[in-house]
Amino acid sequence: KQEVTQIPAALSVPEGENLVLNCSFTDSAIYNLQWFRQDPGKGLTSLLLIQSSQREQTSGRLNASLDKSSGRSTLYIAASQPGDSATYLCAVRYAGKSTFGDGTTLTVKP
Amino acid sequence: NAGVMQNPRHLVRRRGQEARLRCSPMKGHSHVYWYRQLPEEGLKFMVYLQKENIIDESGMPKERFSAEFPKEGPSILRIQQVVRGDSAAYFCASSWNRDSGEKLFFGSGTQLSVL
């Protein structure tokens, strides 16, 4: 069964801190892994996409890593800001569909 | 190049009525995926369609729910005889190719409220 787990479910940090969000998956036969951001009551904004053959991707203050053999991905956010407060979702793409974790809700306090 | 378009943005129905949610994929995309997000939960896969075909409906409830993606026009997710438990955000995503490494593009979702 293809399961995706995100830990922690919620995280609160002071502004300026670096932080790591975790995503684990049970089936390593993935095509890619995509990190999304979702603001309350809004849709999904794609942050980073890592192909199965890649180890990491970077965009600005965000860095995502992928270890397919261990079934893990991390999203690293540097120098967090209050505007980073949102729910972060990882989606693992398999043949035909993507499976989502339940997300990590991040609160960055000024 | 418009993104994935979903309408309506908000839909209110009374119990027993029908709900029809529409999704127009990105231009050139022929693969559509529907997801449901219940309050305080993650996105759950419902159905994957290609033009005129249902490829994977393993996440669809067995009754009252149906989906189509006709040759012309948007994909439709139809919920008959809605119940309060159907209240959720319904998201549509599209892609150009099924098994490539490309990203999914999501619409803004339809928030269904059942009174």
Short mmCIF file of C-alpha atoms in Angstrom, two decimals:
data_model
loop_
_atom_site.label_atom_id
_atom_site.label_comp_id
_atom_site.label_asym_id
_atom_site.label_seq_id
_atom_site.Cartn_x
_atom_site.Cartn_y
_atom_site.Cartn_z
CA LYS A 1 0.00 0.00 0.00
CA GLN A 2 1.29 3.45 -0.91
CA GLU A 3 1.26 5.55 2.25
CA VAL A 4 2.75 8.99 2.79
CA THR A 5 3.39 10.33 6.29
CA GLN A 6 4.39 13.82 7.34
CA ILE A 7 5.96 14.64 10.66
CA PRO A 8 5.37 16.77 12.64
CA ALA A 9 1.69 17.53 12.11
CA ALA A 10 2.21 21.05 13.43
CA LEU A 11 5.24 23.19 14.10
CA SER A 12 5.64 26.61 15.68
CA VAL A 13 8.92 28.50 15.48
CA PRO A 14 10.14 32.06 16.07
CA GLU A 15 10.98 34.17 13.09
CA GLY A 16 14.46 33.66 11.71
CA GLU A 17 14.82 30.02 12.62
CA ASN A 18 15.84 27.35 10.14
CA LEU A 19 13.51 24.37 10.11
CA VAL A 20 13.00 20.95 8.55
CA LEU A 21 9.77 19.28 7.54
CA ASN A 22 9.71 15.53 7.00
CA CYS A 23 7.91 13.29 4.55
CA SER A 24 8.18 9.50 4.41
CA PHE A 25 6.68 7.04 1.94
CA THR A 26 6.31 3.28 1.99
CA ASP A 27 6.62 2.45 -1.72
CA SER A 28 9.92 3.56 -3.26
CA ALA A 29 8.78 3.03 -6.88
CA ILE A 30 8.15 6.74 -7.30
CA TYR A 31 8.31 8.98 -10.35
CA ASN A 32 8.79 12.19 -8.43
CA LEU A 33 8.02 13.97 -5.19
CA GLN A 34 6.45 17.40 -5.07
CA TRP A 35 6.21 19.82 -2.14
CA PHE A 36 3.22 22.15 -1.98
CA ARG A 37 2.14 25.02 0.17
CA GLN A 38 -1.50 25.56 1.09
CA ASP A 39 -2.80 28.69 2.79
CA PRO A 40 -6.06 28.43 4.77
CA GLY A 41 -9.05 28.12 2.47
CA LYS A 42 -6.86 28.28 -0.62
CA GLY A 43 -5.54 25.98 -3.29
CA LEU A 44 -2.11 24.39 -3.63
CA THR A 45 1.01 26.24 -4.69
CA SER A 46 3.81 24.07 -6.02
CA LEU A 47 7.13 24.78 -4.28
CA LEU A 48 9.60 22.19 -5.49
CA LEU A 49 9.60 19.07 -7.61
CA ILE A 50 12.26 16.38 -7.24
CA GLN A 51 12.53 13.69 -9.87
CA SER A 52 13.18 10.13 -8.71
CA SER A 53 16.73 10.32 -10.10
CA GLN A 54 17.55 13.52 -8.22
CA ARG A 55 18.80 14.04 -4.68
CA GLU A 56 17.73 17.63 -4.06
CA GLN A 57 16.22 20.79 -5.45
CA THR A 58 16.61 24.36 -4.29
CA SER A 59 14.52 27.48 -4.74
CA GLY A 60 15.41 30.58 -2.78
CA ARG A 61 15.24 29.79 0.94
CA LEU A 62 13.80 26.35 0.27
CA ASN A 63 15.75 23.13 -0.21
CA ALA A 64 14.13 19.74 -0.71
CA SER A 65 16.00 16.46 -0.53
CA LEU A 66 15.04 12.98 -1.59
CA ASP A 67 16.37 9.62 -0.41
CA LYS A 68 14.37 7.14 -2.41
CA SER A 69 16.00 4.05 -0.90
CA SER A 70 14.97 5.00 2.62
CA GLY A 71 11.63 6.45 1.53
CA ARG A 72 12.25 9.93 2.86
CA SER A 73 12.18 13.54 1.79
CA THR A 74 12.85 16.70 3.74
CA LEU A 75 11.92 20.31 3.09
CA TYR A 76 14.39 22.74 4.62
CA ILE A 77 13.29 26.34 5.11
CA ALA A 78 16.04 28.81 5.94
CA ALA A 79 15.57 32.01 7.90
CA SER A 80 11.84 31.51 8.35
CA GLN A 81 9.46 34.45 8.07
CA PRO A 82 5.86 35.00 9.27
CA GLY A 83 4.77 34.84 5.64
CA ASP A 84 5.95 31.22 5.55
CA SER A 85 3.07 30.28 7.86
CA ALA A 86 0.96 27.75 5.97
CA THR A 87 0.37 24.03 5.62
CA TYR A 88 3.05 22.19 3.70
CA LEU A 89 2.08 19.06 1.80
CA CYS A 90 4.26 16.47 0.13
CA ALA A 91 2.90 14.46 -2.77
CA VAL A 92 4.55 11.29 -4.03
CA ARG A 93 3.87 10.52 -7.67
CA TYR A 94 3.38 6.92 -8.65
CA ALA A 95 2.19 5.48 -11.93
CA GLY A 96 -1.10 7.18 -12.63
CA LYS A 97 -1.60 9.26 -9.48
CA SER A 98 -0.02 11.15 -6.62
CA THR A 99 -0.49 10.29 -2.97
CA PHE A 100 -0.46 13.09 -0.41
CA GLY A 101 0.61 13.25 3.18
CA ASP A 102 -1.69 14.97 5.67
CA GLY A 103 0.61 17.98 5.84
CA THR A 104 2.58 19.94 8.40
CA THR A 105 1.02 23.18 9.59
CA LEU A 106 3.76 25.72 10.16
CA THR A 107 3.40 28.86 12.26
CA VAL A 108 6.23 31.37 12.25
CA LYS A 109 5.89 33.89 15.07
CA PRO A 110 7.20 37.43 14.63
CA ASN B 1 -1.63 30.30 -20.67
CA ALA B 2 -4.39 29.86 -18.13
CA GLY B 3 -3.83 27.35 -15.40
CA VAL B 4 -6.24 24.69 -14.23
CA MET B 5 -9.66 26.30 -13.93
CA GLN B 6 -12.28 25.06 -11.53
CA ASN B 7 -15.79 26.33 -11.10
CA PRO B 8 -17.71 27.19 -9.21
CA ARG B 9 -15.37 28.40 -6.49
CA HIS B 10 -18.05 27.87 -3.86
CA LEU B 11 -21.13 25.66 -4.14
CA VAL B 12 -23.92 25.39 -1.62
CA ARG B 13 -26.39 22.54 -1.83
CA ARG B 14 -29.14 21.18 0.37
CA ARG B 15 -29.18 17.54 1.32
CA GLY B 16 -30.53 15.42 -1.50
CA GLN B 17 -29.59 17.81 -4.29
CA GLU B 18 -27.01 17.21 -6.97
CA ALA B 19 -23.61 18.89 -7.16
CA ARG B 20 -21.68 19.30 -10.40
CA LEU B 21 -18.08 20.45 -10.21
CA ARG B 22 -16.17 21.44 -13.31
CA CYS B 23 -12.50 21.35 -14.14
CA SER B 24 -10.77 22.64 -17.25
CA PRO B 25 -7.19 21.37 -17.40
CA MET B 26 -4.24 23.41 -18.54
CA LYS B 27 -4.00 23.82 -22.29
CA GLY B 28 -2.52 20.73 -23.86
CA HIS B 29 -3.09 18.54 -20.79
CA SER B 30 -5.17 15.43 -21.33
CA HIS B 31 -4.87 13.85 -17.88
CA VAL B 32 -7.10 15.00 -15.03
CA TYR B 33 -7.09 13.99 -11.39
CA TRP B 34 -9.71 14.76 -8.73
CA TYR B 35 -8.89 14.99 -5.04
CA ARG B 36 -11.04 15.65 -1.99
CA GLN B 37 -9.92 17.45 1.13
CA LEU B 38 -12.07 17.08 4.20
CA PRO B 39 -11.73 19.72 6.95
CA GLU B 40 -8.39 19.47 8.77
CA GLU B 41 -7.24 16.59 6.56
CA GLY B 42 -4.92 16.06 3.63
CA LEU B 43 -5.88 15.50 0.01
CA LYS B 44 -7.31 12.11 -0.84
CA PHE B 45 -7.21 10.77 -4.37
CA MET B 46 -10.58 10.14 -5.95
CA VAL B 47 -10.27 9.49 -9.67
CA TYR B 48 -7.91 9.79 -12.62
CA LEU B 49 -9.26 10.37 -16.10
CA GLN B 50 -7.90 10.73 -19.56
CA LYS B 51 -9.99 12.07 -22.41
CA GLU B 52 -13.15 9.92 -22.58
CA ASN B 53 -11.69 7.29 -20.26
CA ILE B 54 -11.64 6.60 -16.53
CA ILE B 55 -8.19 5.22 -15.77
CA ASP B 56 -8.32 4.79 -12.00
CA GLU B 57 -11.36 5.34 -9.81
CA SER B 58 -10.07 3.50 -6.78
CA GLY B 59 -10.70 6.50 -4.53
CA MET B 60 -14.27 7.16 -5.57
CA PRO B 61 -17.09 6.28 -3.20
CA LYS B 62 -19.09 3.39 -4.64
CA GLU B 63 -22.38 5.24 -4.73
CA ARG B 64 -23.56 8.73 -5.71
CA PHE B 65 -20.21 9.86 -7.15
CA SER B 66 -19.29 9.83 -10.82
CA ALA B 67 -16.77 11.56 -13.04
CA GLU B 68 -16.32 12.14 -16.73
CA PHE B 69 -13.88 13.85 -19.06
CA PRO B 70 -15.51 14.15 -22.45
CA LYS B 71 -13.71 14.67 -25.73
CA GLU B 72 -14.85 18.28 -25.71
CA GLY B 73 -15.34 20.39 -22.63
CA PRO B 74 -14.31 20.24 -19.00
CA SER B 75 -14.09 17.29 -16.67
CA ILE B 76 -17.14 16.96 -14.44
CA LEU B 77 -17.33 15.50 -10.95
CA ARG B 78 -20.93 14.75 -10.14
CA ILE B 79 -22.31 14.02 -6.70
CA GLN B 80 -25.91 12.88 -6.52
CA GLN B 81 -28.14 13.17 -3.44
CA VAL B 82 -25.52 15.05 -1.45
CA VAL B 83 -25.18 14.52 2.28
CA ARG B 84 -23.49 16.69 4.89
CA GLY B 85 -20.45 14.43 4.89
CA ASP B 86 -19.79 15.46 1.29
CA SER B 87 -18.91 18.96 2.47
CA ALA B 88 -15.27 19.39 1.53
CA ALA B 89 -12.88 21.12 -0.85
CA TYR B 90 -12.60 19.33 -4.17
CA PHE B 91 -9.42 19.91 -6.12
CA CYS B 92 -8.62 19.09 -9.69
CA ALA B 93 -5.13 18.65 -11.12
CA SER B 94 -3.90 18.09 -14.62
CA SER B 95 -0.78 16.84 -16.35
CA TRP B 96 0.40 16.39 -19.89
CA ASN B 97 1.66 12.87 -19.54
CA ARG B 98 0.74 10.06 -17.17
CA ASP B 99 4.08 8.53 -16.36
CA SER B 100 6.57 11.28 -16.93
CA GLY B 101 8.30 13.07 -14.12
CA GLU B 102 6.40 16.27 -14.67
CA LYS B 103 4.62 18.17 -11.96
CA LEU B 104 0.93 18.29 -11.24
CA PHE B 105 -0.82 21.60 -11.65
CA PHE B 106 -3.74 22.23 -9.35
CA GLY B 107 -6.81 24.38 -9.63
CA SER B 108 -8.03 26.61 -6.81
CA GLY B 109 -10.65 24.08 -5.80
CA THR B 110 -14.39 24.06 -5.28
CA GLN B 111 -15.63 24.36 -1.73
CA LEU B 112 -18.83 22.35 -1.43
CA SER B 113 -21.08 23.08 1.52
CA VAL B 114 -24.09 20.86 2.15
CA LEU B 115 -26.77 22.35 4.37
#
